[in-house]
Coordinates of C-alpha atoms in Angstrom, one line a residue:
M145 CA 127.7 110.3 95.4
A146 CA 124.0 110.5 96.1
Q147 CA 122.4 107.0 96.3
V148 CA 119.1 105.6 97.5
Q149 CA 119.8 103.9 100.8
K150 CA 116.2 103.4 102.0
L151 CA 112.8 103.6 100.4
E152 CA 109.7 103.2 102.6
P153 CA 107.3 101.6 102.6
P154 CA 109.5 98.8 101.2
Y155 CA 106.6 97.6 99.0
W156 CA 102.9 98.3 98.6
W157 CA 99.7 96.8 97.2
S158 CA 97.5 97.5 94.3
G159 CA 93.8 98.1 94.9
M160 CA 94.0 100.1 98.1
K161 CA 91.0 102.4 98.8
D162 CA 93.3 105.3 99.3
S163 CA 95.3 105.3 96.1
E164 CA 97.8 107.9 97.2
L165 CA 101.1 106.7 98.5
Q166 CA 103.9 108.8 100.0
L167 CA 107.3 107.3 99.4
L168 CA 110.1 108.3 101.8
V169 CA 113.4 108.2 99.9
Y170 CA 116.6 108.4 101.9
G171 CA 120.2 108.7 100.9
N172 CA 123.2 111.1 101.1
A173 CA 122.2 114.4 99.4
I174 CA 119.3 112.5 97.8
N175 CA 117.5 115.8 97.1
E176 CA 120.0 116.5 94.3
L177 CA 118.4 113.7 92.3
Q178 CA 115.3 113.8 90.1
P179 CA 112.9 110.9 90.3
E180 CA 111.8 109.3 87.0
F181 CA 108.9 106.8 87.3
P182 CA 107.2 104.6 84.7
A183 CA 104.4 106.1 82.7
N184 CA 101.7 104.1 84.5
I185 CA 102.6 105.7 87.9
I186 CA 101.3 109.3 88.3
V187 CA 103.7 111.4 90.4
K188 CA 101.6 113.9 92.2
K189 CA 104.1 115.7 94.3
V190 CA 107.9 115.7 95.0
E191 CA 108.7 117.4 98.3
Q192 CA 112.1 118.4 99.7
V193 CA 112.7 119.1 103.4
S194 CA 115.4 120.9 105.3
N195 CA 117.5 117.7 105.5
P196 CA 119.0 117.1 102.0
N197 CA 119.1 113.4 102.7
Y198 CA 115.3 113.0 102.2
L199 CA 112.8 113.2 99.3
F200 CA 109.1 112.6 99.8
I201 CA 107.3 111.5 96.6
T202 CA 103.6 111.2 96.5
I203 CA 102.3 108.9 93.7
D204 CA 98.8 107.8 92.7
T205 CA 98.4 104.0 92.5
K206 CA 94.8 104.0 91.2
N207 CA 94.2 101.2 88.7
L208 CA 97.8 100.0 89.1
E209 CA 98.1 96.3 88.5
P210 CA 100.2 94.0 90.7
G211 CA 103.8 93.7 89.6
T212 CA 107.3 95.2 89.9
V213 CA 108.2 98.6 88.5
T214 CA 111.6 100.3 88.2
L215 CA 112.0 103.6 89.9
K216 CA 114.9 105.7 88.6
F217 CA 116.7 108.6 90.3
K218 CA 118.7 110.8 88.0
K219 CA 121.3 113.5 88.1
G220 CA 120.9 115.4 84.8
K221 CA 120.6 112.7 82.2
R222 CA 122.5 110.1 84.2
T223 CA 120.7 107.4 86.2
V224 CA 122.3 107.3 89.6
S225 CA 120.0 104.8 91.4
K226 CA 117.5 102.3 90.2
I227 CA 115.0 100.6 92.6
N228 CA 112.8 97.7 91.7
Y229 CA 109.5 98.4 93.6
E230 CA 106.8 95.8 94.0
F231 CA 103.0 96.3 94.1
K232 CA 101.6 93.1 95.5
E233 CA 98.2 91.6 95.1
R234 CA 96.1 91.8 98.2
R235 CA 94.6 88.9 100.0
P236 CA 91.0 88.2 99.1
A237 CA 88.6 90.4 101.1
S238 CA 91.5 92.0 102.8
A239 CA 89.6 95.3 103.2
E240 CA 86.7 93.5 104.9
R241 CA 88.8 91.7 107.6
K242 CA 87.0 91.5 110.8
G243 CA 88.7 92.5 114.0
F244 CA 88.6 91.1 117.6
D245 CA 85.4 91.6 119.6
A246 CA 83.5 90.6 122.7
S247 CA 83.4 86.9 121.6
D248 CA 87.2 86.9 122.1
V249 CA 89.5 86.4 125.1
I250 CA 92.8 88.2 124.6
Y251 CA 96.1 86.7 125.9
L252 CA 98.7 89.3 126.5
L253 CA 102.3 88.3 126.6
M254 CA 105.8 89.9 126.4
P255 CA 107.7 87.9 123.8
D256 CA 111.1 88.3 125.5
R257 CA 109.7 86.7 128.6
F258 CA 107.3 84.0 127.3
A259 CA 109.3 81.3 125.5
N260 CA 112.7 81.0 123.7
G261 CA 112.1 78.9 120.6
D262 CA 115.3 79.8 118.8
T263 CA 118.4 80.2 120.9
N264 CA 120.5 81.2 117.9
N265 CA 118.8 84.7 117.8
D266 CA 119.2 85.5 121.5
S267 CA 121.9 88.0 120.6
T268 CA 122.7 89.3 117.1
A269 CA 125.6 91.3 115.5
E270 CA 123.2 94.1 114.4
T271 CA 121.7 94.8 117.9
I272 CA 123.4 96.3 120.9
E273 CA 121.9 94.6 124.0
Q274 CA 122.8 91.0 124.4
A275 CA 120.7 88.3 126.2
D276 CA 121.3 87.8 129.9
R277 CA 118.6 86.1 131.9
N278 CA 120.4 87.2 135.1
L279 CA 119.5 90.8 134.4
Q280 CA 115.9 91.6 135.6
G281 CA 115.7 94.5 133.1
G282 CA 117.7 92.8 130.3
R283 CA 117.0 90.7 127.3
H284 CA 116.1 87.1 128.2
G285 CA 115.8 85.6 124.7
G286 CA 112.1 84.9 124.2
D287 CA 111.0 85.1 120.5
I288 CA 108.4 84.5 117.9
Q289 CA 109.2 80.9 117.4
G290 CA 108.7 80.4 121.2
I291 CA 105.2 81.8 120.8
I292 CA 104.4 79.7 117.8
D293 CA 105.6 76.6 119.7
H294 CA 103.1 77.3 122.5
L295 CA 100.0 78.4 120.6
D296 CA 98.4 75.1 121.4
Y297 CA 98.8 75.9 125.1
I298 CA 97.1 79.3 124.6
D299 CA 94.3 77.8 122.5
E300 CA 93.8 75.0 125.1
L301 CA 93.4 77.6 127.8
G302 CA 90.5 79.1 125.9
A303 CA 92.0 82.4 124.7
T304 CA 91.2 83.2 121.1
T305 CA 93.4 86.3 120.4
L306 CA 97.1 87.0 120.9
W307 CA 98.3 90.5 121.9
S308 CA 102.1 90.8 122.2
T309 CA 103.9 93.8 123.3
P310 CA 105.9 95.4 120.4
M311 CA 108.2 93.3 118.4
T312 CA 109.6 95.9 116.0
L313 CA 113.3 96.7 116.4
D314 CA 114.2 98.3 119.7
N315 CA 118.0 98.9 119.5
E316 CA 118.5 100.9 122.7
K317 CA 121.5 100.0 124.8
T318 CA 119.5 98.8 127.8
Y319 CA 115.9 97.8 128.7
S320 CA 115.2 97.2 125.0
Y321 CA 113.2 94.0 125.8
H322 CA 109.9 95.9 126.2
G323 CA 110.0 97.2 122.6
Y324 CA 108.3 100.6 123.2
A325 CA 111.3 102.6 121.9
C326 CA 111.2 101.6 118.3
S327 CA 114.3 101.9 116.2
D328 CA 112.8 100.9 112.8
L329 CA 109.1 100.9 112.2
Y330 CA 109.4 98.5 109.3
Q331 CA 111.6 95.8 110.9
I332 CA 110.9 93.1 113.4
D333 CA 113.7 92.9 116.0
P334 CA 116.0 90.1 114.8
R335 CA 116.2 88.9 118.4
Y336 CA 112.5 87.9 118.0
G337 CA 112.8 86.8 114.4
S338 CA 112.1 88.3 111.0
N339 CA 109.2 90.1 109.3
A340 CA 108.4 86.7 107.7
D341 CA 108.3 85.1 111.1
F342 CA 105.8 87.8 112.3
A343 CA 103.5 86.9 109.4
K344 CA 104.1 83.2 110.1
L345 CA 102.8 83.8 113.6
S346 CA 99.6 85.3 112.2
K347 CA 99.1 82.3 109.9
A348 CA 99.7 79.9 112.8
L349 CA 97.0 81.8 114.8
H350 CA 94.6 81.9 111.9
D351 CA 95.1 78.1 111.3
R352 CA 93.7 77.7 114.8
N353 CA 90.8 80.2 114.2
M354 CA 92.7 82.7 116.5
K355 CA 93.4 86.3 116.0
H356 CA 96.5 88.5 116.1
I357 CA 96.7 92.1 117.6
M358 CA 99.8 94.2 117.1
D359 CA 101.0 96.6 119.7
Y360 CA 101.5 99.9 117.9
V361 CA 103.3 103.0 119.2
P362 CA 102.7 106.2 117.2
N363 CA 103.3 108.7 120.1
H364 CA 107.0 108.1 120.5
W365 CA 109.9 106.4 118.9
G366 CA 113.4 105.5 120.3
L367 CA 116.4 107.7 120.3
S368 CA 118.1 105.0 118.2
N369 CA 115.5 105.2 115.5
W370 CA 117.3 105.7 112.2
I371 CA 115.0 108.6 111.3
I372 CA 115.5 110.3 114.7
Q373 CA 119.2 110.0 114.2
D374 CA 118.9 112.0 111.0
L375 CA 115.6 113.9 111.2
P376 CA 114.0 115.0 108.0
A377 CA 113.2 118.3 109.7
Q378 CA 113.2 119.4 113.3
D379 CA 109.4 119.6 113.4
W380 CA 109.2 115.8 113.1
I381 CA 109.5 115.6 116.9
H382 CA 108.4 117.9 119.7
Y383 CA 111.6 119.8 120.3
W384 CA 112.0 121.7 123.6
E385 CA 114.6 124.5 123.7
G386 CA 117.3 124.0 126.3
G387 CA 116.9 120.2 126.7
E388 CA 119.4 117.7 125.5
Y389 CA 118.1 116.3 122.2
G390 CA 115.2 118.6 122.7
F391 CA 114.0 116.5 125.7
K392 CA 111.4 117.6 128.2
R393 CA 109.4 115.0 130.0
S394 CA 105.7 114.8 129.7
N395 CA 103.7 116.2 132.7
Y396 CA 101.5 113.0 132.3
I397 CA 98.4 115.1 133.0
Q398 CA 96.1 113.2 130.6
T399 CA 93.0 115.0 131.9
S400 CA 94.2 118.1 130.1
Q401 CA 92.9 116.5 126.9
M402 CA 89.3 116.9 128.0
D403 CA 89.4 119.4 130.9
P404 CA 87.2 122.3 129.9
Y405 CA 89.4 124.6 132.1
A406 CA 92.8 123.3 131.0
S407 CA 95.5 125.7 130.2
N408 CA 97.3 125.3 126.9
Y409 CA 100.5 125.1 129.0
D410 CA 99.3 121.9 130.7
A411 CA 97.8 120.4 127.5
K412 CA 101.0 121.0 125.6
G413 CA 103.0 119.6 128.5
C414 CA 101.1 116.3 128.2
M415 CA 100.9 115.9 124.5
D416 CA 104.3 117.4 123.4
G417 CA 106.4 116.3 126.4
W418 CA 108.5 113.1 125.9
F419 CA 107.2 109.9 127.5
D420 CA 110.8 109.2 128.6
Y421 CA 114.3 110.3 127.9
T422 CA 115.0 107.6 125.3
M423 CA 111.6 108.2 123.6
P424 CA 111.3 111.3 121.4
D425 CA 107.7 112.6 121.1
M426 CA 106.5 112.5 117.5
N427 CA 104.8 115.6 116.1
E428 CA 101.6 114.2 114.7
N429 CA 100.5 117.7 113.6
N430 CA 103.1 117.3 110.8
P431 CA 101.3 115.9 107.8
M432 CA 104.4 113.9 106.7
V433 CA 104.6 112.3 110.1
I434 CA 101.0 111.3 110.0
N435 CA 101.3 109.9 106.5
Y436 CA 104.3 107.9 107.6
L437 CA 102.4 106.4 110.6
V438 CA 99.2 105.7 108.7
Q439 CA 101.0 103.9 105.9
N440 CA 103.2 102.0 108.3
A441 CA 100.1 100.7 110.2
I442 CA 98.4 99.7 107.0
W443 CA 101.6 98.0 105.8
W444 CA 101.7 95.9 108.9
I445 CA 98.0 95.0 108.8
E446 CA 98.4 94.0 105.1
S447 CA 101.8 92.3 105.2
A448 CA 101.3 90.4 108.5
D449 CA 97.5 89.8 108.0
L450 CA 96.6 91.4 111.4
D451 CA 93.2 91.3 113.1
G452 CA 93.6 94.5 115.1
M453 CA 95.9 96.9 116.9
R454 CA 96.4 98.1 120.5
V455 CA 97.7 101.7 120.5
D456 CA 100.1 102.6 123.3
T457 CA 99.7 105.8 125.4
Y458 CA 96.8 107.0 123.4
P459 CA 96.0 110.4 125.2
Y460 CA 99.7 111.4 124.9
N461 CA 99.3 111.7 121.1
D462 CA 98.4 114.9 119.4
K463 CA 94.6 114.7 119.6
A464 CA 93.9 115.9 116.0
G465 CA 96.8 113.8 114.6
I466 CA 95.9 110.5 116.3
T467 CA 92.3 111.0 115.3
E468 CA 93.4 111.4 111.6
W469 CA 95.5 108.3 112.0
V470 CA 92.8 106.0 113.4
T471 CA 90.2 107.5 110.9
R472 CA 92.4 106.8 107.9
V473 CA 93.4 103.3 109.0
L474 CA 89.7 102.4 109.6
Q475 CA 88.7 103.8 106.2
E476 CA 90.9 101.2 104.7
Y477 CA 89.6 98.5 107.1
P478 CA 86.1 99.4 108.3
Q479 CA 85.6 96.2 110.4
L480 CA 89.0 96.2 112.0
N481 CA 89.1 96.8 115.8
I482 CA 91.6 99.2 117.4
V483 CA 91.9 99.6 121.2
G484 CA 93.6 102.6 122.8
E485 CA 95.5 102.5 126.0
I486 CA 93.9 105.2 128.1
F487 CA 95.5 104.6 131.4
M488 CA 93.2 106.8 133.4
H489 CA 91.1 106.1 136.5
D490 CA 87.7 107.7 135.9
T491 CA 85.0 106.2 133.7
A492 CA 84.1 109.6 132.2
H493 CA 87.7 110.2 131.2
I494 CA 87.9 106.8 129.5
A495 CA 84.5 107.2 127.8
F496 CA 85.6 110.5 126.3
W497 CA 87.9 108.6 124.0
Q498 CA 85.5 106.0 122.6
K499 CA 84.1 106.6 119.1
N500 CA 80.8 108.6 119.1
S501 CA 81.1 109.5 122.8
A502 CA 78.5 112.0 123.9
I503 CA 81.0 113.3 126.4
G504 CA 83.5 114.1 123.6
A505 CA 80.7 115.6 121.5
I506 CA 80.1 118.3 124.2
Q507 CA 83.5 119.6 123.2
G508 CA 83.0 118.9 119.5
F509 CA 85.3 116.0 119.5
N510 CA 84.9 112.5 118.1
S511 CA 88.0 110.2 118.5
N512 CA 86.8 107.6 116.0
L513 CA 88.6 105.1 118.2
P514 CA 86.4 102.0 118.4
S515 CA 87.7 100.4 121.7
V516 CA 89.0 101.7 125.0
M517 CA 90.4 100.0 128.1
D518 CA 88.3 99.8 131.3
F519 CA 91.1 100.8 133.7
P520 CA 88.7 101.9 136.4
L521 CA 87.4 98.3 136.6
H522 CA 91.0 97.1 136.8
D523 CA 91.6 99.5 139.6
I524 CA 88.9 98.1 141.9
I525 CA 89.4 94.3 141.2
P526 CA 92.3 93.9 143.6
Q527 CA 90.4 95.8 146.3
V528 CA 87.1 94.0 145.8
F529 CA 88.2 90.5 146.4
N530 CA 90.4 91.4 149.3
E531 CA 87.4 92.9 151.1
D532 CA 85.5 90.1 152.9
Q533 CA 82.9 92.4 154.3
Q534 CA 80.6 94.5 152.1
N535 CA 79.9 97.2 154.7
W536 CA 78.6 100.2 152.8
G537 CA 80.2 100.4 149.4
D538 CA 83.0 97.9 149.9
G539 CA 83.5 94.5 148.3
L540 CA 81.4 93.5 145.4
F541 CA 79.3 96.7 145.8
K542 CA 82.3 98.5 144.1
V543 CA 81.7 96.4 140.9
Y544 CA 77.9 97.0 141.1
N545 CA 78.6 100.8 141.5
H546 CA 81.2 100.8 138.7
L547 CA 78.8 99.2 136.2
T548 CA 76.2 101.9 136.9
K549 CA 78.4 104.3 135.0
D550 CA 78.2 102.3 131.8
F551 CA 75.7 104.7 130.3
L552 CA 78.7 106.9 129.6
Y553 CA 80.0 104.5 127.0
P554 CA 78.6 104.5 123.4
N555 CA 79.6 100.8 123.0
I556 CA 79.9 98.9 126.2
N557 CA 80.6 95.6 124.4
N558 CA 83.8 97.1 122.9
L559 CA 85.6 97.7 126.1
L560 CA 88.7 95.8 126.9
I561 CA 88.6 94.6 130.5
M562 CA 91.5 93.2 132.5
M563 CA 92.7 92.3 136.0
A564 CA 96.3 93.1 135.2
N565 CA 98.8 93.8 132.4
H566 CA 102.6 94.3 131.9
D567 CA 102.6 97.7 133.7
V568 CA 101.0 96.9 137.1
N569 CA 101.2 94.4 140.0
R570 CA 100.3 90.9 138.9
I571 CA 96.8 90.0 140.1
N572 CA 98.0 87.0 142.1
Q573 CA 100.5 89.3 143.9
E574 CA 97.5 91.5 144.9
F575 CA 95.7 88.4 146.1
G576 CA 98.6 87.0 148.0
G577 CA 98.5 83.8 146.0
D578 CA 94.9 83.0 147.1
V579 CA 93.5 80.9 144.3
D580 CA 89.9 81.4 145.5
K581 CA 90.2 85.2 145.0
Y582 CA 91.6 84.6 141.6
K583 CA 88.7 82.3 140.7
L584 CA 86.2 85.0 141.7
A585 CA 88.1 87.6 139.7
I586 CA 88.5 85.6 136.5
T587 CA 84.8 84.6 136.7
L588 CA 83.8 88.2 136.9
L589 CA 86.1 89.1 134.0
A590 CA 84.8 86.2 131.8
T591 CA 81.1 87.0 132.4
L592 CA 80.9 90.8 132.3
R593 CA 80.3 93.0 129.2
G594 CA 83.4 93.7 127.1
I595 CA 86.5 91.8 125.8
P596 CA 88.4 90.0 128.6
Q597 CA 92.2 90.2 128.5
I598 CA 94.4 88.1 130.7
Y599 CA 98.2 88.5 131.2
Y600 CA 100.5 85.6 130.5
G601 CA 101.2 83.5 133.6
D602 CA 98.2 84.7 135.6
E603 CA 96.5 81.4 134.6
I604 CA 99.2 79.4 136.6
G605 CA 99.4 81.8 139.6
M606 CA 102.5 83.7 138.6
M607 CA 103.5 86.5 141.0
G608 CA 105.2 89.9 140.6
E609 CA 105.5 93.2 142.4
K610 CA 106.0 96.4 140.4
S611 CA 107.8 98.1 143.3
K612 CA 110.6 95.6 142.8
G613 CA 111.1 96.7 139.2
D614 CA 109.2 96.1 136.0
G615 CA 111.1 92.9 135.5
D616 CA 109.5 91.3 138.5
I617 CA 106.0 91.6 136.9
R618 CA 107.5 90.4 133.6
R619 CA 109.1 87.2 134.8
D620 CA 110.0 84.3 132.4
F621 CA 107.2 81.8 131.9
P622 CA 108.5 78.6 133.6
G623 CA 109.4 76.1 130.9
G624 CA 109.8 78.6 128.1
W625 CA 113.6 78.1 128.1
P626 CA 115.7 75.0 127.4
G627 CA 116.9 73.6 130.7
D628 CA 114.2 75.3 132.9
P629 CA 113.8 73.2 136.0
Q630 CA 110.0 73.1 135.6
N631 CA 107.7 73.3 132.5
A632 CA 104.3 74.8 133.3
F633 CA 103.3 74.5 129.6
N634 CA 103.0 70.8 130.2
A635 CA 100.0 69.7 132.3
D636 CA 102.0 66.7 133.8
N637 CA 104.7 69.1 135.1
R638 CA 102.4 71.7 136.8
T639 CA 102.3 71.9 140.5
E640 CA 99.1 71.3 142.3
S641 CA 98.7 75.1 142.7
Q642 CA 99.4 75.8 139.1
K643 CA 96.8 73.1 138.1
A644 CA 94.2 74.7 140.3
Y645 CA 94.6 78.0 138.5
F646 CA 94.9 76.6 135.0
D647 CA 92.1 74.1 135.2
Y648 CA 89.6 76.6 136.5
T649 CA 90.6 79.2 133.9
K650 CA 90.5 76.6 131.0
K651 CA 87.1 75.4 131.9
L652 CA 85.6 78.9 132.2
L653 CA 87.2 80.4 129.1
N654 CA 86.4 77.4 126.9
W655 CA 82.8 77.5 128.1
R656 CA 82.7 81.2 127.2
R657 CA 83.7 80.6 123.5
D658 CA 80.1 79.6 122.6
Q659 CA 78.0 81.9 124.8
P660 CA 76.2 84.6 122.7
A661 CA 74.6 85.9 125.9
I662 CA 78.0 86.7 127.2
H663 CA 79.4 88.0 123.9
R664 CA 76.6 90.4 123.0
G665 CA 74.0 90.1 125.6
K666 CA 72.6 92.7 128.0
T667 CA 73.1 92.8 131.8
L668 CA 70.6 92.7 134.6
H669 CA 72.2 93.0 138.1
F670 CA 71.0 93.2 141.7
A671 CA 72.7 95.2 144.4
P672 CA 75.0 92.9 146.4
Q673 CA 73.9 91.8 149.9
N674 CA 76.3 90.2 152.4
N675 CA 79.0 90.6 149.8
V676 CA 77.1 88.3 147.4
Y677 CA 76.5 89.7 143.9
V678 CA 74.0 88.3 141.4
Y679 CA 73.7 89.3 137.8
F680 CA 72.3 87.9 134.6
R681 CA 73.5 88.1 131.0
Y682 CA 70.8 87.5 128.4
L683 CA 69.8 88.0 124.8
T684 CA 66.6 90.0 124.2
E685 CA 65.9 88.1 121.0
N686 CA 66.3 84.7 122.6
P687 CA 65.1 84.5 126.2
N688 CA 66.4 80.9 126.5
E689 CA 70.0 82.2 126.1
K690 CA 70.5 83.3 129.7
V691 CA 73.3 83.0 132.2
M692 CA 73.1 83.7 136.0
V693 CA 76.3 84.6 137.8
V694 CA 76.5 84.4 141.6
L695 CA 79.7 85.6 143.4
N696 CA 80.1 85.0 147.1
N697 CA 82.9 87.2 148.2
S698 CA 82.3 86.7 151.9
R699 CA 84.1 84.2 154.2
E700 CA 80.9 82.5 155.1
I701 CA 78.6 80.0 153.5
Q702 CA 75.7 82.0 152.1
S703 CA 72.1 80.8 151.7
V704 CA 70.8 83.0 148.9
S705 CA 67.0 83.3 148.6
L706 CA 66.1 83.6 145.0
D707 CA 62.8 85.5 145.5
R708 CA 64.2 88.9 144.6
F709 CA 65.8 87.6 141.4
A710 CA 62.4 86.7 139.8
E711 CA 62.9 89.5 137.2
G712 CA 66.0 87.7 136.0
L713 CA 64.8 84.1 136.4
K714 CA 61.5 84.7 134.7
G715 CA 60.1 81.3 135.3
H716 CA 63.4 79.3 134.9
T717 CA 63.4 76.8 137.7
S718 CA 66.7 75.0 137.1
G719 CA 70.0 75.3 135.4
T720 CA 73.5 73.8 135.1
E721 CA 76.5 75.2 137.0
V722 CA 79.3 75.5 134.5
I723 CA 82.3 74.6 136.6
S724 CA 80.9 71.7 138.6
E725 CA 78.5 70.6 135.8
R726 CA 75.9 69.8 138.4
K727 CA 72.2 70.6 138.1
V728 CA 70.9 73.5 140.2
D729 CA 67.4 73.7 141.6
L730 CA 66.3 77.3 141.4
T731 CA 63.1 76.9 143.3
Q732 CA 65.1 76.6 146.6
P733 CA 67.6 79.0 148.2
L734 CA 71.1 78.6 146.7
Q735 CA 73.8 77.4 149.1
I736 CA 77.1 78.8 148.0
A737 CA 80.5 78.2 149.7
P738 CA 82.8 81.1 150.9
K739 CA 84.9 82.9 148.3
T740 CA 83.2 80.9 145.5
A741 CA 81.6 81.7 142.1
M742 CA 78.7 80.0 140.4
V743 CA 78.0 80.4 136.7
I744 CA 74.6 78.9 135.9
E745 CA 73.2 78.3 132.4
L746 CA 69.5 78.5 132.9
D747 CA 67.4 75.7 131.4

């Protein structure tokens, strides 16, 4: 007998700007039933698809008061299924929620590898893969409670915003810990906790005046996704003839999205190819798919009280579809911030994707995506601080030259900048465990334009090499598990090396919290000499808000004459160096030690 087995979204809110809501109703032969809704709900459209187990019902929620209504599904005169459906009251000023910005520092972690706060959910009856810390690519048991238990640590470090890799259910047989092959877009993986726990995490962050970013994956779902297992119609995914499950791997040629000479063959191969065998590529040119994704994103923002989203594999999405998605989400939340992962290596290619890009406009395209990731900066950081000699174009000159391309971005302060993340070598691996190189790099990151993002464990010197497997760059945080031999969350238990990393990072990031010249200021920089780079961050409206940064990337003590920096100093004759807290006389040449940074607040 036809019965409603699933109804999504599972609940909604009254008072949304877009009053139309598309309900997905699922059950065996459900299209045999006729919906009967209360008189105060206007049914605008009932759509059947090729799979008889689905109905899509579009309703108008305009002027609907909060409360529970009964939705009936009938066969003839007989009611076969009844569903109580709730329309919740929204939080005050929910639509005006403000997203993360350049005043923030983002702490990126992988929940399975950060901390295990509840050992009872390490393995569950409803999920396939069981926890085994001996498997580099397996589940290790980290969870939401583990994150909540250590929010004070992240706050103490000076980070203001948490970004976790996806925590929705990933029920693949192996490698499910990364979360990027979602099995149910409306359910937190029970090995991490519950939907209520996810909302609890947001509240715990907000209680500390911190923010919460959700990692969102519209481009692809997992093979185990319940909708993939029983597709509403074949055109919900990009299906390739001749491939098992319709699989054909993406060609990964992201440049085909903006290449003026690109063939349709190459562009389709990027956008419509599957990211991996277990990750069917969603067809975002299908209006039902886009509606589903838009509503799902709004549902998480509203239910979990989020402050932003990071969108995975952005250029692999259907260009028109993902633009509609981001536009509609931001119409509901105009001040929210959304950052797209554009893992490309040329500034022009990245800038193409930022909202109001002049580069995109040449092709008549505007992504409406507020924030993008500065991967070209990431690419050079490991090179820069491993090059002791500047020569012509080496060392810190690479940073100087990189910043000369900032004119390509419509909003330079809304770039996410990073040294490393969960997909690349750990930065301390690149530096061979040299804390002085790390200090230079984190100083650069904390004082440049944009939104700094650090990767969990970098602040205590954790190592990891991608060539040894992704699990090596995603090691467990020491002390996150009961019985760990060492607990780096606790200052008293850190090694001397870990203290050197942590203490420097903590001092720098906590200083950054209250520096408007860093958050929204302009940049004035001078071409590096002898591998010494000097730049200023300043507010045009308040000349007294000015910071001078000096990076000595050479292996020698440098005596830096300040005469050529008069344009930046503008009469300032002294300042306070942030890390050492000592006064600096700016009428005399600066003496700066090898591989050392100075951050000077001008008096």
